[in-house]
Amino acid sequence: MKKQQESLKNMVYQAILNGIFTDEYKPNQIINEQELVQKFGCSKTPIREALVTLCNEGILRSFPRFGYQVVSVSREEAQNILDFRLVLEGGYLRQSIGNITEENLAELAEIDERCKQSTDSVWDHWEANTAFHLKLISFSGNAYAYQELERTMNVLKRAYAQFYWQTWSNVNPALDIAHHNDIMQSIREKDLEKTQNYLKEDLADFCG
């Protein structure tokens, strides 16, 4: 029974998260617990557990006896996260650039190819672009840095969804990977300054 409850909770959690990504649930919208019970056809327990988890992760905000609000990510907050990414990714590039091999670069190139081939699907493209940056920081060998970037990318994914549905629906997703080749080439040349500058330009394309 406990396993079934956990499975239902995970199903509801993922469904709400996907609803945020697909604009079913908009920024600042109130989600009602009873409506979710009717929608998913299950008891309140897994619904409430999923909602509590989403609140703990900062995705929803609880208003007792009223509902759960979808937390909006402002452009300023998104920019602060991108600034953090630049420090995090750029800092670990400083440590790892001398040890990145041609084999490593081939792995990056393979992921970059996935990025180019996935521009018809916003979320396939997002996942491929995320994989590129996670692979890049993985060369540092620091598991904590990898996990922190992964967490950060999850927050940015919500911002990306919010901005995309509101203002970006006519934007070419390929624009946000325009500097991948530059990054890989400057790593090949072991030119840290150029690599960090290209990384900065790459991140700036998020809010461009």
CSV table of C-alpha atoms in Angstrom, one decimal:
chain,number,residue,atom,x,y,z
A,1,MET,CA,0.0,0.0,0.0
A,2,LYS,CA,2.8,2.4,0.9
A,3,LYS,CA,4.5,1.7,-2.5
A,4,GLN,CA,1.2,2.4,-4.3
A,5,GLN,CA,0.9,5.7,-2.4
A,6,GLU,CA,4.4,6.7,-3.3
A,7,SER,CA,3.8,5.8,-7.0
A,8,LEU,CA,0.6,7.9,-7.0
A,9,LYS,CA,2.4,10.8,-5.4
A,10,ASN,CA,5.2,10.7,-8.0
A,11,MET,CA,2.7,10.5,-10.8
A,12,VAL,CA,0.8,13.6,-9.5
A,13,TYR,CA,4.1,15.4,-8.8
A,14,GLN,CA,5.3,14.8,-12.4
A,15,ALA,CA,1.9,15.7,-13.9
A,16,ILE,CA,1.8,19.0,-12.1
A,17,LEU,CA,5.4,19.8,-13.1
A,18,ASN,CA,4.6,18.9,-16.7
A,19,GLY,CA,1.5,21.1,-16.5
A,20,ILE,CA,3.8,24.0,-15.6
A,21,PHE,CA,6.1,23.3,-18.4
A,22,THR,CA,3.3,23.1,-21.0
A,23,ASP,CA,1.5,26.2,-19.7
A,24,GLU,CA,-1.5,24.3,-18.4
A,25,TYR,CA,-0.7,25.9,-15.0
A,26,LYS,CA,0.4,29.5,-15.5
A,27,PRO,CA,2.7,31.6,-13.3
A,28,ASN,CA,0.8,32.8,-10.2
A,29,GLN,CA,-2.2,30.5,-10.9
A,30,ILE,CA,-3.9,28.9,-7.9
A,31,ILE,CA,-4.1,25.1,-8.0
A,32,ASN,CA,-6.9,23.7,-5.9
A,33,GLU,CA,-6.4,20.4,-4.0
A,34,GLN,CA,-10.0,19.2,-4.5
A,35,GLU,CA,-9.8,19.8,-8.3
A,36,LEU,CA,-6.7,17.7,-8.4
A,37,VAL,CA,-8.4,14.9,-6.5
A,38,GLN,CA,-11.2,14.9,-9.2
A,39,LYS,CA,-8.7,15.2,-12.0
A,40,PHE,CA,-6.5,12.2,-10.9
A,41,GLY,CA,-9.3,10.2,-9.3
A,42,CYS,CA,-7.3,9.3,-6.2
A,43,SER,CA,-7.4,10.1,-2.5
A,44,LYS,CA,-6.1,13.4,-1.0
A,45,THR,CA,-3.0,11.8,0.5
A,46,PRO,CA,-0.8,11.4,-2.6
A,47,ILE,CA,-2.1,14.8,-3.9
A,48,ARG,CA,-1.2,16.5,-0.7
A,49,GLU,CA,2.2,14.8,-0.6
A,50,ALA,CA,3.0,15.8,-4.2
A,51,LEU,CA,1.9,19.4,-3.4
A,52,VAL,CA,4.1,19.6,-0.3
A,53,THR,CA,7.1,18.3,-2.2
A,54,LEU,CA,6.5,21.0,-4.9
A,55,CYS,CA,6.3,23.6,-2.2
A,56,ASN,CA,9.5,22.4,-0.6
A,57,GLU,CA,11.2,22.7,-3.9
A,58,GLY,CA,10.0,26.3,-4.4
A,59,ILE,CA,7.8,25.4,-7.4
A,60,LEU,CA,4.5,26.1,-5.5
A,61,ARG,CA,3.6,28.3,-2.6
A,62,SER,CA,1.0,27.2,-0.1
A,63,PHE,CA,-1.9,29.4,1.0
A,64,PRO,CA,-3.8,27.6,3.8
A,65,ARG,CA,-7.5,27.0,3.1
A,66,PHE,CA,-7.1,28.7,-0.3
A,67,GLY,CA,-4.8,26.6,-2.5
A,68,TYR,CA,-1.3,26.4,-4.0
A,69,GLN,CA,0.1,29.2,-6.2
A,70,VAL,CA,2.5,28.5,-9.1
A,71,VAL,CA,5.7,30.4,-8.3
A,72,SER,CA,6.6,32.9,-11.0
A,73,VAL,CA,10.3,33.3,-11.9
A,74,SER,CA,11.0,36.9,-12.8
A,75,ARG,CA,13.5,38.0,-15.4
A,76,GLU,CA,15.7,39.5,-12.6
A,77,GLU,CA,15.7,36.1,-10.8
A,78,ALA,CA,16.5,34.3,-14.0
A,79,GLN,CA,19.4,36.7,-14.7
A,80,ASN,CA,20.7,36.1,-11.1
A,81,ILE,CA,20.7,32.4,-11.8
A,82,LEU,CA,22.5,32.9,-15.1
A,83,ASP,CA,25.1,35.0,-13.3
A,84,PHE,CA,25.6,32.2,-10.8
A,85,ARG,CA,25.9,29.7,-13.6
A,86,LEU,CA,28.7,31.8,-15.2
A,87,VAL,CA,30.6,31.8,-11.9
A,88,LEU,CA,30.0,28.1,-11.3
A,89,GLU,CA,30.7,26.8,-14.9
A,90,GLY,CA,33.4,29.3,-15.6
A,91,GLY,CA,35.2,28.6,-12.4
A,92,TYR,CA,35.3,24.8,-12.9
A,93,LEU,CA,36.4,25.4,-16.5
A,94,ARG,CA,39.4,27.2,-15.1
A,95,GLN,CA,40.2,24.0,-13.1
A,96,SER,CA,39.5,21.5,-15.8
A,97,ILE,CA,40.4,23.0,-19.2
A,98,GLY,CA,44.0,21.7,-19.2
A,99,ASN,CA,42.7,18.2,-18.7
A,100,ILE,CA,39.9,18.1,-21.2
A,101,THR,CA,40.8,15.6,-23.9
A,102,GLU,CA,39.8,15.1,-27.6
A,103,GLU,CA,37.7,12.2,-26.4
A,104,ASN,CA,35.9,14.6,-24.0
A,105,LEU,CA,35.4,17.1,-26.8
A,106,ALA,CA,34.0,14.3,-29.0
A,107,GLU,CA,31.4,13.6,-26.3
A,108,LEU,CA,30.5,17.3,-26.2
A,109,ALA,CA,30.2,17.4,-30.0
A,110,GLU,CA,27.9,14.4,-30.0
A,111,ILE,CA,25.6,16.2,-27.5
A,112,ASP,CA,25.8,19.4,-29.5
A,113,GLU,CA,24.6,17.4,-32.6
A,114,ARG,CA,21.6,16.3,-30.5
A,115,CYS,CA,20.9,20.0,-29.7
A,116,LYS,CA,20.9,20.9,-33.4
A,117,GLN,CA,18.6,18.0,-34.3
A,118,SER,CA,16.1,18.8,-31.6
A,119,THR,CA,15.1,22.3,-32.4
A,120,ASP,CA,11.6,21.2,-33.5
A,121,SER,CA,10.8,20.2,-29.9
A,122,VAL,CA,11.3,22.9,-27.2
A,123,TRP,CA,11.8,20.4,-24.4
A,124,ASP,CA,13.9,17.9,-26.3
A,125,HIS,CA,16.1,20.9,-27.2
A,126,TRP,CA,16.2,22.1,-23.6
A,127,GLU,CA,17.2,18.6,-22.4
A,128,ALA,CA,20.0,18.4,-25.0
A,129,ASN,CA,21.3,21.8,-24.2
A,130,THR,CA,21.2,21.0,-20.4
A,131,ALA,CA,23.2,17.7,-21.2
A,132,PHE,CA,25.8,19.8,-23.0
A,133,HIS,CA,26.5,22.0,-19.9
A,134,LEU,CA,26.3,19.1,-17.5
A,135,LYS,CA,28.8,17.2,-19.5
A,136,LEU,CA,31.1,20.2,-19.6
A,137,ILE,CA,31.1,20.6,-15.8
A,138,SER,CA,31.5,16.8,-15.3
A,139,PHE,CA,35.0,17.2,-16.6
A,140,SER,CA,35.9,18.9,-13.3
A,141,GLY,CA,35.2,15.6,-11.5
A,142,ASN,CA,33.3,17.5,-8.8
A,143,ALA,CA,30.0,15.6,-8.1
A,144,TYR,CA,28.7,18.4,-5.9
A,145,ALA,CA,29.2,21.1,-8.6
A,146,TYR,CA,27.4,18.8,-11.1
A,147,GLN,CA,24.4,18.3,-8.8
A,148,GLU,CA,24.3,22.0,-8.1
A,149,LEU,CA,24.2,22.8,-11.8
A,150,GLU,CA,21.5,20.2,-12.4
A,151,ARG,CA,19.4,21.7,-9.6
A,152,THR,CA,19.9,25.2,-11.1
A,153,MET,CA,18.9,24.0,-14.6
A,154,ASN,CA,15.7,22.7,-13.2
A,155,VAL,CA,14.8,26.1,-11.9
A,156,LEU,CA,15.7,27.7,-15.2
A,157,LYS,CA,13.6,25.2,-17.0
A,158,ARG,CA,10.5,26.6,-15.3
A,159,ALA,CA,11.7,30.2,-16.2
A,160,TYR,CA,12.3,29.0,-19.8
A,161,ALA,CA,8.7,27.6,-19.9
A,162,GLN,CA,7.2,30.7,-18.5
A,163,PHE,CA,9.1,33.1,-20.8
A,164,TYR,CA,8.6,30.8,-23.8
A,165,TRP,CA,4.8,30.7,-23.5
A,166,GLN,CA,4.5,34.4,-22.7
A,167,THR,CA,6.9,36.0,-25.2
A,168,TRP,CA,9.2,33.5,-27.0
A,169,SER,CA,7.0,31.2,-29.0
A,170,ASN,CA,8.3,32.7,-32.2
A,171,VAL,CA,12.0,32.4,-31.2
A,172,ASN,CA,14.3,30.0,-33.0
A,173,PRO,CA,15.7,27.6,-30.3
A,174,ALA,CA,18.9,27.1,-32.3
A,175,LEU,CA,20.0,30.6,-31.2
A,176,ASP,CA,20.8,29.5,-27.7
A,177,ILE,CA,23.4,26.9,-28.9
A,178,ALA,CA,25.1,29.2,-31.3
A,179,HIS,CA,28.3,29.4,-29.2
A,180,HIS,CA,28.7,25.6,-28.5
A,181,ASN,CA,31.2,25.2,-31.4
A,182,ASP,CA,33.1,28.3,-30.2
A,183,ILE,CA,33.3,26.9,-26.7
A,184,MET,CA,34.6,23.5,-27.9
A,185,GLN,CA,37.2,25.1,-30.2
A,186,SER,CA,38.5,27.4,-27.5
A,187,ILE,CA,38.8,24.5,-25.1
A,188,ARG,CA,40.7,22.6,-27.8
A,189,GLU,CA,43.1,25.6,-28.0
A,190,LYS,CA,43.3,25.6,-24.2
A,191,ASP,CA,42.4,29.3,-24.2
A,192,LEU,CA,40.6,29.9,-20.9
A,193,GLU,CA,39.7,33.5,-21.5
A,194,LYS,CA,38.1,32.9,-24.8
A,195,THR,CA,36.2,29.9,-23.5
A,196,GLN,CA,34.8,31.9,-20.6
A,197,ASN,CA,33.8,34.7,-22.9
A,198,TYR,CA,32.0,32.3,-25.2
A,199,LEU,CA,30.3,30.7,-22.2
A,200,LYS,CA,29.2,34.2,-21.1
A,201,GLU,CA,27.7,34.9,-24.6
A,202,ASP,CA,26.1,31.4,-24.6
A,203,LEU,CA,24.3,32.1,-21.2
A,204,ALA,CA,23.3,35.6,-22.3
A,205,ASP,CA,21.3,34.1,-25.2
A,206,PHE,CA,18.8,32.7,-22.5
A,207,CYS,CA,17.2,36.1,-21.9
A,208,GLY,CA,18.0,37.4,-25.4
